[in-house]
Amino acid sequence: MSGYEDAGNPEAETADEPPPPRVVALGGGHGLHASLSALRRVTTDVTAVVTVADDGGSSGRLRRELGVLPPGDLRMALAALCGDDEWGHTWSEVIQHRFRSEGELHGHAVGNLLIVALWELLGDSVAGLDWVGQLLGAHGRVLPMSSVPLDIVAEVEGVDPARPTEVSTVRGQVACASTRGRVRSITLVPEEPPASPQAVKAVLEADWVVFGPGSWFTSVLPHLLVPELADALVRTPARRMVALNLSPQRGETDGFAAHTYLEVLAAHAPRLGVDVVLADPGVVEDTRLLRAAAESLGGRLVLADVAAADGTPRHDPDLLAAAFDAVFRAGGG
């Protein structure tokens, strides 16, 4: 179905309504935290599938020292799924807490250490995350997108300002996210990493799959470069939604208009169709171009106010939840 429509407020639930939708959210970092904070208000069946390419900060140190998956984005996803009661608030703060010291613990997040400890004890990354989720009372499940740690390699134009058209290669999530050039495309190392079987299963059994918001090249697109996961995202009977960012990310998506995100998505996953594109009207420069980009992917454009009221480029969890709920109720058509 083409065209666009405004997303309204969700109606009160009634006893004879269908069960809540099974939703899989893809991404990492602060963007995935935003979508999960909203989705847990809408459904009791949400699964986060998280990138595992972080090589900076506490995650990078643990990855290099112990050879484990980087736990930071997984930790943030678990924190987002904590409830609004005292238990949820407390545990969310605990696992996000970072040590401040002059020693080796400086900068490490408590949740990163807890997750890695369970991985070492259980020998199973998914089981470890499930145990942390139970401890936190998480309203959903968190899974890694791959069973091995990954590196992102980006083709970047204009890293050297003196050579603005020269394309060079940048490796590592931190380097890609902070580059001074313009990212043109990404690949993964290893080139065809194994997908998490549980993540593939969740995608194939979902009612909705949500891409974004988040760092486009380093958090959202990597899922489409894991062959088994990418194939599941194409084959799944689930409807697919793209939730667009509220502002370009310095370095990674400088100069992006709203429709550019969809063009880059299509370039990296030409077989992927999209049912709904969700955007805040306040950040859409040209609705006609965005609507055309959504239609080229087979979807419709939904405009809804989802930005925080303080003017910062952050999603308001309640507004985003209302928009998600309205889209889920309307379906993909």
PDB file of N, CA and C in Angstrom, residues 49-53 68-70 74 119 125-126 129 143-151 188-190 192-200 222-223 225-229:
ATOM      1  N   VAL A  49      17.890  -8.526  18.739  1.00  0.00           N
ATOM      2  CA  VAL A  49      19.021  -9.172  18.068  1.00  0.00           C
ATOM      3  C   VAL A  49      20.075  -8.092  17.874  1.00  0.00           C
ATOM      4  N   VAL A  50      21.234  -8.298  18.488  1.00  0.00           N
ATOM      5  CA  VAL A  50      22.186  -7.217  18.732  1.00  0.00           C
ATOM      6  C   VAL A  50      23.489  -7.437  17.968  1.00  0.00           C
ATOM      7  N   THR A  51      24.028  -6.367  17.421  1.00  0.00           N
ATOM      8  CA  THR A  51      25.334  -6.426  16.760  1.00  0.00           C
ATOM      9  C   THR A  51      26.420  -6.806  17.763  1.00  0.00           C
ATOM     10  N   VAL A  52      27.471  -7.465  17.268  1.00  0.00           N
ATOM     11  CA  VAL A  52      28.573  -7.903  18.135  1.00  0.00           C
ATOM     12  C   VAL A  52      29.900  -7.513  17.499  1.00  0.00           C
ATOM     13  N   ALA A  53      30.023  -6.220  17.171  1.00  0.00           N
ATOM     14  CA  ALA A  53      31.230  -5.737  16.508  1.00  0.00           C
ATOM     15  C   ALA A  53      31.934  -4.635  17.299  1.00  0.00           C
ATOM     16  N   VAL A  68      35.937 -12.897  23.997  1.00  0.00           N
ATOM     17  CA  VAL A  68      34.483 -13.074  24.077  1.00  0.00           C
ATOM     18  C   VAL A  68      33.777 -12.118  23.125  1.00  0.00           C
ATOM     19  N   LEU A  69      32.472 -12.339  22.941  1.00  0.00           N
ATOM     20  CA  LEU A  69      31.655 -11.356  22.254  1.00  0.00           C
ATOM     21  C   LEU A  69      31.693 -10.041  23.034  1.00  0.00           C
ATOM     22  N   PRO A  70      31.709  -8.905  22.358  1.00  0.00           N
ATOM     23  CA  PRO A  70      31.647  -7.636  23.089  1.00  0.00           C
ATOM     24  C   PRO A  70      30.293  -7.500  23.783  1.00  0.00           C
ATOM     25  N   LEU A  74      24.814  -5.634  24.163  1.00  0.00           N
ATOM     26  CA  LEU A  74      23.913  -6.623  24.754  1.00  0.00           C
ATOM     27  C   LEU A  74      23.443  -6.153  26.130  1.00  0.00           C
ATOM     28  N   TRP A 119      29.041 -16.146  30.905  1.00  0.00           N
ATOM     29  CA  TRP A 119      29.517 -16.839  29.703  1.00  0.00           C
ATOM     30  C   TRP A 119      30.618 -17.835  30.047  1.00  0.00           C
ATOM     31  N   SER A 125      26.808 -18.336  25.227  1.00  0.00           N
ATOM     32  CA  SER A 125      26.515 -16.903  25.252  1.00  0.00           C
ATOM     33  C   SER A 125      25.020 -16.626  25.397  1.00  0.00           C
ATOM     34  N   VAL A 126      24.175 -17.405  24.741  1.00  0.00           N
ATOM     35  CA  VAL A 126      22.738 -17.174  24.816  1.00  0.00           C
ATOM     36  C   VAL A 126      22.203 -17.524  26.202  1.00  0.00           C
ATOM     37  N   LEU A 129      23.056 -14.763  28.655  1.00  0.00           N
ATOM     38  CA  LEU A 129      22.184 -13.594  28.524  1.00  0.00           C
ATOM     39  C   LEU A 129      20.794 -13.871  29.089  1.00  0.00           C
ATOM     40  N   LEU A 143      19.558 -11.411  22.242  1.00  0.00           N
ATOM     41  CA  LEU A 143      20.376 -12.400  21.551  1.00  0.00           C
ATOM     42  C   LEU A 143      21.459 -11.706  20.735  1.00  0.00           C
ATOM     43  N   PRO A 144      22.635 -12.315  20.621  1.00  0.00           N
ATOM     44  CA  PRO A 144      23.648 -11.783  19.705  1.00  0.00           C
ATOM     45  C   PRO A 144      23.279 -12.152  18.272  1.00  0.00           C
ATOM     46  N   MET A 145      23.638 -11.304  17.309  1.00  0.00           N
ATOM     47  CA  MET A 145      23.290 -11.636  15.925  1.00  0.00           C
ATOM     48  C   MET A 145      24.196 -12.733  15.368  1.00  0.00           C
ATOM     49  N   SER A 146      25.406 -12.849  15.922  1.00  0.00           N
ATOM     50  CA  SER A 146      26.343 -13.874  15.485  1.00  0.00           C
ATOM     51  C   SER A 146      26.959 -14.528  16.702  1.00  0.00           C
ATOM     52  N   SER A 147      27.437 -15.740  16.519  1.00  0.00           N
ATOM     53  CA  SER A 147      28.053 -16.479  17.622  1.00  0.00           C
ATOM     54  C   SER A 147      29.536 -16.162  17.774  1.00  0.00           C
ATOM     55  N   VAL A 148      30.093 -15.304  16.914  1.00  0.00           N
ATOM     56  CA  VAL A 148      31.507 -14.923  17.005  1.00  0.00           C
ATOM     57  C   VAL A 148      31.610 -13.411  16.950  1.00  0.00           C
ATOM     58  N   PRO A 149      32.635 -12.841  17.601  1.00  0.00           N
ATOM     59  CA  PRO A 149      32.838 -11.391  17.498  1.00  0.00           C
ATOM     60  C   PRO A 149      33.229 -10.997  16.074  1.00  0.00           C
ATOM     61  N   LEU A 150      32.775  -9.824  15.655  1.00  0.00           N
ATOM     62  CA  LEU A 150      32.960  -9.386  14.279  1.00  0.00           C
ATOM     63  C   LEU A 150      33.704  -8.056  14.224  1.00  0.00           C
ATOM     64  N   ASP A 151      34.301  -7.793  13.075  1.00  0.00           N
ATOM     65  CA  ASP A 151      34.873  -6.488  12.778  1.00  0.00           C
ATOM     66  C   ASP A 151      34.116  -5.892  11.598  1.00  0.00           C
ATOM     67  N   LEU A 188      31.848  -7.252   6.591  1.00  0.00           N
ATOM     68  CA  LEU A 188      32.196  -7.823   7.894  1.00  0.00           C
ATOM     69  C   LEU A 188      33.405  -8.733   7.772  1.00  0.00           C
ATOM     70  N   VAL A 189      34.152  -8.823   8.860  1.00  0.00           N
ATOM     71  CA  VAL A 189      35.237  -9.798   9.013  1.00  0.00           C
ATOM     72  C   VAL A 189      34.960 -10.584  10.280  1.00  0.00           C
ATOM     73  N   PRO A 190      34.850 -11.940  10.179  1.00  0.00           N
ATOM     74  CA  PRO A 190      34.937 -12.749   8.961  1.00  0.00           C
ATOM     75  C   PRO A 190      33.815 -12.430   7.980  1.00  0.00           C
ATOM     76  N   GLU A 192      31.682 -14.203   6.090  1.00  0.00           N
ATOM     77  CA  GLU A 192      30.387 -14.882   6.201  1.00  0.00           C
ATOM     78  C   GLU A 192      30.269 -15.502   7.588  1.00  0.00           C
ATOM     79  N   PRO A 193      30.032 -14.676   8.601  1.00  0.00           N
ATOM     80  CA  PRO A 193      29.998 -15.180   9.974  1.00  0.00           C
ATOM     81  C   PRO A 193      28.772 -16.027  10.245  1.00  0.00           C
ATOM     82  N   PRO A 194      28.883 -16.960  11.187  1.00  0.00           N
ATOM     83  CA  PRO A 194      27.713 -17.768  11.548  1.00  0.00           C
ATOM     84  C   PRO A 194      26.696 -16.935  12.321  1.00  0.00           C
ATOM     85  N   ALA A 195      25.438 -17.123  12.001  1.00  0.00           N
ATOM     86  CA  ALA A 195      24.375 -16.437  12.734  1.00  0.00           C
ATOM     87  C   ALA A 195      24.057 -17.202  14.008  1.00  0.00           C
ATOM     88  N   SER A 196      23.560 -16.480  14.998  1.00  0.00           N
ATOM     89  CA  SER A 196      23.020 -17.134  16.180  1.00  0.00           C
ATOM     90  C   SER A 196      21.763 -17.897  15.778  1.00  0.00           C
ATOM     91  N   PRO A 197      21.713 -19.226  15.983  1.00  0.00           N
ATOM     92  CA  PRO A 197      20.517 -19.989  15.580  1.00  0.00           C
ATOM     93  C   PRO A 197      19.240 -19.471  16.235  1.00  0.00           C
ATOM     94  N   GLN A 198      19.361 -19.039  17.491  1.00  0.00           N
ATOM     95  CA  GLN A 198      18.174 -18.517  18.188  1.00  0.00           C
ATOM     96  C   GLN A 198      17.679 -17.221  17.551  1.00  0.00           C
ATOM     97  N   ALA A 199      18.618 -16.411  17.039  1.00  0.00           N
ATOM     98  CA  ALA A 199      18.223 -15.174  16.376  1.00  0.00           C
ATOM     99  C   ALA A 199      17.492 -15.469  15.068  1.00  0.00           C
ATOM    100  N   VAL A 200      18.002 -16.422  14.308  1.00  0.00           N
ATOM    101  CA  VAL A 200      17.344 -16.819  13.068  1.00  0.00           C
ATOM    102  C   VAL A 200      15.935 -17.330  13.356  1.00  0.00           C
ATOM    103  N   PRO A 222      24.779  -4.157   9.711  1.00  0.00           N
ATOM    104  CA  PRO A 222      25.529  -5.413   9.865  1.00  0.00           C
ATOM    105  C   PRO A 222      24.663  -6.664   9.906  1.00  0.00           C
ATOM    106  N   HIS A 223      23.442  -6.568  10.405  1.00  0.00           N
ATOM    107  CA  HIS A 223      22.566  -7.742  10.442  1.00  0.00           C
ATOM    108  C   HIS A 223      22.329  -8.317   9.046  1.00  0.00           C
ATOM    109  N   LEU A 225      24.402  -8.516   6.689  1.00  0.00           N
ATOM    110  CA  LEU A 225      25.626  -9.072   6.124  1.00  0.00           C
ATOM    111  C   LEU A 225      26.008 -10.407   6.770  1.00  0.00           C
ATOM    112  N   VAL A 226      25.162 -10.909   7.652  1.00  0.00           N
ATOM    113  CA  VAL A 226      25.321 -12.253   8.218  1.00  0.00           C
ATOM    114  C   VAL A 226      24.409 -13.166   7.403  1.00  0.00           C
ATOM    115  N   PRO A 227      24.961 -14.035   6.554  1.00  0.00           N
ATOM    116  CA  PRO A 227      24.148 -14.712   5.520  1.00  0.00           C
ATOM    117  C   PRO A 227      22.888 -15.399   6.030  1.00  0.00           C
ATOM    118  N   GLU A 228      22.991 -16.227   7.068  1.00  0.00           N
ATOM    119  CA  GLU A 228      21.801 -16.948   7.553  1.00  0.00           C
ATOM    120  C   GLU A 228      20.753 -15.993   8.112  1.00  0.00           C
ATOM    121  N   LEU A 229      21.204 -14.951   8.796  1.00  0.00           N
ATOM    122  CA  LEU A 229      20.278 -13.974   9.352  1.00  0.00           C
ATOM    123  C   LEU A 229      19.651 -13.140   8.239  1.00  0.00           C
TER     124      LEU A 229
END
